Amino acid sequence: MEAEIVPDRSGEPATFEGALVIGAGAAGLAAAHALIEAGIPAEILEREQRLAEPWHRRHDNLHLNTHRDLSTLPGVAYPAGTPAFPHRTAVIRLFKDFAETHRLPITYGVAVEEIAFRGDHWLVRTSEGPRVARHVVVATGRDRQPFIPNWKGMKGFSGRIIHSADFGRASDYAGKKVLVVGAGNSGFDALNHLSGVETGQMWLSARKGPSLLPKRIGQIAVHRFSPFMASLPVWLADAAMAATQRLVFGDLRKYGLPPAPSGGASRLGADYTAIAADDGAVKAIKAGRILVVPQVREFTNDSVILENGKAISPDIVIAATGYRTGLETMVGRLGVLDPKGVPLFNGAAGDPKLPGLWFTGMRPSIRGCFANARIQAAAIAARAAGRKG
């Protein structure tokens, strides 16, 4: 599908000879900074009313799974005493420090509705009227819209069904029977927190096994090795992660966890599945506090029916079932999304028929989202400035 090109410019505002960056997360902030450093004017359009709004809304127990020293933005760092895996409040502070240090131009409360290609420039329709620019960088994130499958019978279920994005406080689950659906990064994050609470029975519904690494081995943060892992060929990174998982955890198939369909690095590139981090969940699985069960088939009034026909009765179901980019309305007419709504290109890659359009922060990375944001920002700025990226 080729992008529609409409040459008529009647009624359009003057062209901004720079870049409109959509989204003020880590990827958008880093991209705007890199563009300005490369001599390209940039403005960030943020639909929320304050910086780091998604981090404000995330659950109280949230810490990064990536190490502090590898989770910074250019020119700013975490203050002394910050834990190895920073709390979400420390991340919010980092974003604010970065925006203030570099005096980044951010316009809040502006929602981008659609982006249209006009041949030599981009028309950006927003809630505050149209904008025109030479470059557009879409940095709205891969986890913009929480996704919950439409399970049969779920509307009549008497318990609670929430997305992992709305996890809340771990202490709220004390005494509750909990089913976590999804054995990926979000599912293990929820189980890591729940493993430290006196809940009732917990279950993990796993359709596929995860690529799973410990958060620490002894006192060593495993994520510190991510730059080295990222430098390896995919097959070798797969083998290294699989060997680490087996050596640290043993054979988790004995506890019902399905094997991963492919290696961790391969899945990052093929279906954008992030590597899960364990910080207590595996111990709880081995102790029987968390029972691994098949995938969900349907709901009844007071139970969840699994694919094997067995019924369980959780009080709360946490759907760790992923996110969608929500980009269909914004760029769907451009033909740049795959069937799941993920951009077909990311970072410095682009479509020669759509010059000046970039996406960043749309896929997971072994390095983590902060390091990836810095790398992609520099590459986009170099390409936008006409240099080799």
Short mmCIF file of C-alpha atoms in Angstrom, two decimals, residues 112-332:
data_model
loop_
_atom_site.label_atom_id
_atom_site.label_comp_id
_atom_site.label_asym_id
_atom_site.label_seq_id
_atom_site.Cartn_x
_atom_site.Cartn_y
_atom_site.Cartn_z
CA VAL A 112 -1.80 13.84 17.23
CA GLU A 113 -4.73 12.49 15.26
CA GLU A 114 -3.29 11.74 11.83
CA ILE A 115 -0.11 12.19 9.83
CA ALA A 116 -0.36 12.73 6.06
CA PHE A 117 2.41 12.88 3.47
CA ARG A 118 2.38 15.88 1.15
CA GLY A 119 5.27 15.01 -1.13
CA ASP A 120 8.01 17.16 0.39
CA HIS A 121 6.61 17.74 3.87
CA TRP A 122 4.30 16.25 6.49
CA LEU A 123 0.88 17.46 7.56
CA VAL A 124 0.24 16.58 11.20
CA ARG A 125 -3.38 16.94 12.29
CA THR A 126 -3.63 17.52 16.02
CA SER A 127 -6.24 18.33 18.64
CA GLU A 128 -4.93 21.91 18.51
CA GLY A 129 -5.04 22.25 14.73
CA PRO A 130 -2.74 21.28 11.84
CA ARG A 131 1.03 21.47 11.90
CA VAL A 132 3.43 21.09 8.96
CA ALA A 133 7.03 19.90 9.20
CA ARG A 134 9.87 18.48 7.13
CA HIS A 135 10.41 15.59 9.55
CA VAL A 136 8.17 13.63 11.89
CA VAL A 137 9.47 11.27 14.55
CA VAL A 138 6.83 8.98 16.04
CA ALA A 139 7.88 8.00 19.58
CA THR A 140 4.57 7.09 21.19
CA GLY A 141 5.84 3.72 22.45
CA ARG A 142 5.12 0.06 21.91
CA ASP A 143 3.04 -0.17 25.08
CA ARG A 144 0.61 2.66 24.40
CA GLN A 145 -2.58 0.60 24.69
CA PRO A 146 -2.96 -2.34 27.11
CA PHE A 147 -4.47 -5.35 25.36
CA ILE A 148 -6.82 -7.91 26.94
CA PRO A 149 -8.19 -10.76 24.78
CA ASN A 150 -11.94 -11.07 24.43
CA TRP A 151 -12.30 -14.34 26.31
CA LYS A 152 -15.63 -16.12 26.13
CA GLY A 153 -17.75 -15.45 29.22
CA MET A 154 -15.42 -12.84 30.72
CA LYS A 155 -18.16 -10.22 31.11
CA GLY A 156 -20.10 -12.52 33.43
CA PHE A 157 -17.13 -13.37 35.65
CA SER A 158 -17.77 -12.38 39.27
CA GLY A 159 -14.09 -11.80 40.04
CA ARG A 160 -11.87 -8.98 38.82
CA ILE A 161 -10.05 -8.95 35.49
CA ILE A 162 -7.33 -6.32 35.13
CA HIS A 163 -4.40 -5.69 32.83
CA SER A 164 -0.91 -5.94 34.28
CA ALA A 165 -0.52 -2.20 33.57
CA ASP A 166 -3.06 -1.65 36.36
CA PHE A 167 -1.35 -3.97 38.85
CA GLY A 168 -1.48 -1.43 41.70
CA ARG A 169 0.12 -2.32 45.04
CA ALA A 170 1.26 -5.87 45.71
CA SER A 171 -0.14 -5.64 49.24
CA ASP A 172 -3.66 -5.32 47.79
CA TYR A 173 -3.48 -8.97 46.75
CA ALA A 174 -2.91 -10.31 50.28
CA GLY A 175 -5.18 -13.28 50.89
CA LYS A 176 -6.44 -13.29 47.28
CA LYS A 177 -6.27 -16.16 44.81
CA VAL A 178 -4.61 -14.79 41.69
CA LEU A 179 -4.31 -16.01 38.10
CA VAL A 180 -1.67 -14.34 35.93
CA VAL A 181 -2.22 -14.92 32.21
CA GLY A 182 0.99 -14.62 30.22
CA ALA A 183 4.51 -15.81 30.96
CA GLY A 184 6.33 -12.89 29.41
CA ASN A 185 8.09 -9.94 30.98
CA SER A 186 4.91 -8.35 32.39
CA GLY A 187 3.63 -11.64 33.76
CA PHE A 188 6.85 -12.40 35.58
CA ASP A 189 7.04 -8.83 36.84
CA ALA A 190 3.63 -9.26 38.50
CA LEU A 191 4.58 -12.66 39.92
CA ASN A 192 7.89 -11.34 41.24
CA HIS A 193 5.98 -8.78 43.31
CA LEU A 194 3.26 -11.21 44.37
CA SER A 195 5.82 -13.77 45.53
CA GLY A 196 6.67 -11.42 48.41
CA VAL A 197 3.05 -11.19 49.59
CA GLU A 198 0.95 -13.69 51.55
CA THR A 199 -1.56 -14.36 48.81
CA GLY A 200 -3.82 -17.32 48.39
CA GLN A 201 -3.08 -19.83 45.61
CA MET A 202 -1.51 -18.33 42.51
CA TRP A 203 -1.58 -19.68 38.98
CA LEU A 204 0.38 -18.80 35.85
CA SER A 205 -1.38 -19.53 32.57
CA ALA A 206 1.36 -20.04 30.01
CA ARG A 207 0.74 -20.60 26.31
CA LYS A 208 4.45 -20.29 25.55
CA GLY A 209 7.44 -20.46 27.81
CA PRO A 210 9.56 -17.34 28.28
CA SER A 211 13.16 -16.53 27.65
CA LEU A 212 13.91 -15.99 31.31
CA LEU A 213 16.96 -14.54 33.03
CA PRO A 214 17.56 -13.81 36.71
CA LYS A 215 17.67 -10.17 37.71
CA ARG A 216 20.82 -10.93 39.67
CA ILE A 217 23.30 -13.75 39.99
CA GLY A 218 24.63 -13.30 43.49
CA GLN A 219 25.30 -9.58 43.77
CA ILE A 220 25.81 -9.12 40.03
CA ALA A 221 23.05 -7.49 37.96
CA VAL A 222 22.66 -9.64 34.85
CA HIS A 223 21.64 -6.65 32.74
CA ARG A 224 25.19 -5.29 33.04
CA PHE A 225 26.15 -7.88 30.41
CA SER A 226 23.56 -6.61 27.90
CA PRO A 227 25.98 -4.52 25.78
CA PHE A 228 28.15 -7.60 25.31
CA MET A 229 25.13 -9.81 24.55
CA ALA A 230 23.87 -7.30 22.00
CA SER A 231 27.19 -7.49 20.17
CA LEU A 232 26.93 -11.26 19.64
CA PRO A 233 25.41 -12.98 16.61
CA VAL A 234 21.76 -13.79 17.29
CA TRP A 235 22.35 -17.55 17.44
CA LEU A 236 25.14 -17.12 19.98
CA ALA A 237 23.10 -14.73 22.13
CA ASP A 238 20.25 -17.27 22.04
CA ALA A 239 22.60 -20.02 23.19
CA ALA A 240 24.12 -17.88 25.96
CA MET A 241 20.71 -16.92 27.34
CA ALA A 242 19.38 -20.48 27.15
CA ALA A 243 22.47 -21.82 28.94
CA THR A 244 22.16 -19.17 31.67
CA GLN A 245 18.47 -19.94 32.14
CA ARG A 246 19.14 -23.68 32.45
CA LEU A 247 22.12 -23.28 34.79
CA VAL A 248 20.33 -20.86 37.12
CA PHE A 249 16.82 -22.33 37.16
CA GLY A 250 17.23 -25.93 36.03
CA ASP A 251 14.59 -27.58 33.85
CA LEU A 252 11.41 -25.58 34.45
CA ARG A 253 9.40 -27.99 32.31
CA LYS A 254 9.23 -30.17 35.42
CA TYR A 255 7.00 -27.49 36.93
CA GLY A 256 4.74 -27.21 33.90
CA LEU A 257 6.35 -24.22 32.22
CA PRO A 258 6.37 -24.78 28.43
CA PRO A 259 9.65 -24.39 26.57
CA ALA A 260 10.23 -21.13 24.74
CA PRO A 261 9.43 -21.47 21.01
CA SER A 262 12.79 -19.92 20.10
CA GLY A 263 15.77 -18.15 21.65
CA GLY A 264 15.48 -14.86 23.50
CA ALA A 265 17.40 -12.78 20.95
CA SER A 266 15.53 -14.42 18.06
CA ARG A 267 12.15 -13.61 19.57
CA LEU A 268 13.18 -10.00 20.14
CA GLY A 269 13.74 -9.64 16.42
CA ALA A 270 10.93 -11.87 15.14
CA ASP A 271 7.87 -11.11 17.27
CA TYR A 272 9.19 -8.37 19.58
CA THR A 273 8.83 -10.50 22.71
CA ALA A 274 10.87 -9.02 25.57
CA ILE A 275 13.08 -11.18 27.78
CA ALA A 276 11.49 -11.86 31.17
CA ALA A 277 13.35 -11.18 34.41
CA ASP A 278 12.98 -13.34 37.51
CA ASP A 279 13.20 -11.86 40.99
CA GLY A 280 11.39 -14.41 43.12
CA ALA A 281 8.74 -15.92 40.86
CA VAL A 282 10.70 -19.07 40.00
CA LYS A 283 11.29 -19.82 43.67
CA ALA A 284 7.54 -19.52 44.24
CA ILE A 285 6.84 -21.84 41.29
CA LYS A 286 9.20 -24.46 42.65
CA ALA A 287 7.60 -24.15 46.09
CA GLY A 288 4.13 -24.73 44.65
CA ARG A 289 2.83 -21.27 45.55
CA ILE A 290 2.47 -20.62 41.83
CA LEU A 291 1.02 -23.46 39.75
CA VAL A 292 1.68 -23.35 36.00
CA VAL A 293 -1.50 -24.19 34.07
CA PRO A 294 -2.57 -24.28 30.40
CA GLN A 295 -4.00 -21.28 28.60
CA VAL A 296 -7.44 -19.88 29.32
CA ARG A 297 -10.35 -21.25 27.30
CA GLU A 298 -13.30 -19.37 28.81
CA PHE A 299 -14.84 -17.85 31.93
CA THR A 300 -17.93 -18.80 33.89
CA ASN A 301 -19.58 -16.84 36.69
CA ASP A 302 -17.16 -18.09 39.36
CA SER A 303 -14.33 -19.88 37.57
CA VAL A 304 -11.86 -19.94 34.73
CA ILE A 305 -11.92 -22.95 32.40
CA LEU A 306 -8.52 -23.94 31.04
CA GLU A 307 -7.73 -25.58 27.72
CA ASN A 308 -7.47 -28.98 29.40
CA GLY A 309 -11.02 -28.62 30.71
CA LYS A 310 -10.05 -28.06 34.34
CA ALA A 311 -11.56 -25.18 36.30
CA ILE A 312 -9.84 -22.86 38.75
CA SER A 313 -11.43 -20.13 40.87
CA PRO A 314 -9.24 -17.04 41.17
CA ASP A 315 -10.45 -13.87 42.85
CA ILE A 316 -8.39 -11.72 40.50
CA VAL A 317 -7.16 -12.36 36.95
CA ILE A 318 -4.17 -10.31 35.81
CA ALA A 319 -3.94 -10.23 32.02
CA ALA A 320 -0.25 -9.88 31.22
CA THR A 321 -1.25 -10.13 27.59
CA GLY A 322 0.76 -7.35 26.05
CA TYR A 323 0.12 -4.01 24.46
CA ARG A 324 -0.71 -2.47 21.12
CA THR A 325 0.87 0.62 19.61
CA GLY A 326 -2.49 2.19 18.75
CA LEU A 327 -0.98 3.75 15.63
CA GLU A 328 -3.65 2.68 13.14
CA THR A 329 -5.54 5.98 13.19
CA MET A 330 -2.39 8.09 13.19
CA VAL A 331 -0.42 6.41 10.37
CA GLY A 332 -2.59 3.52 9.15
#
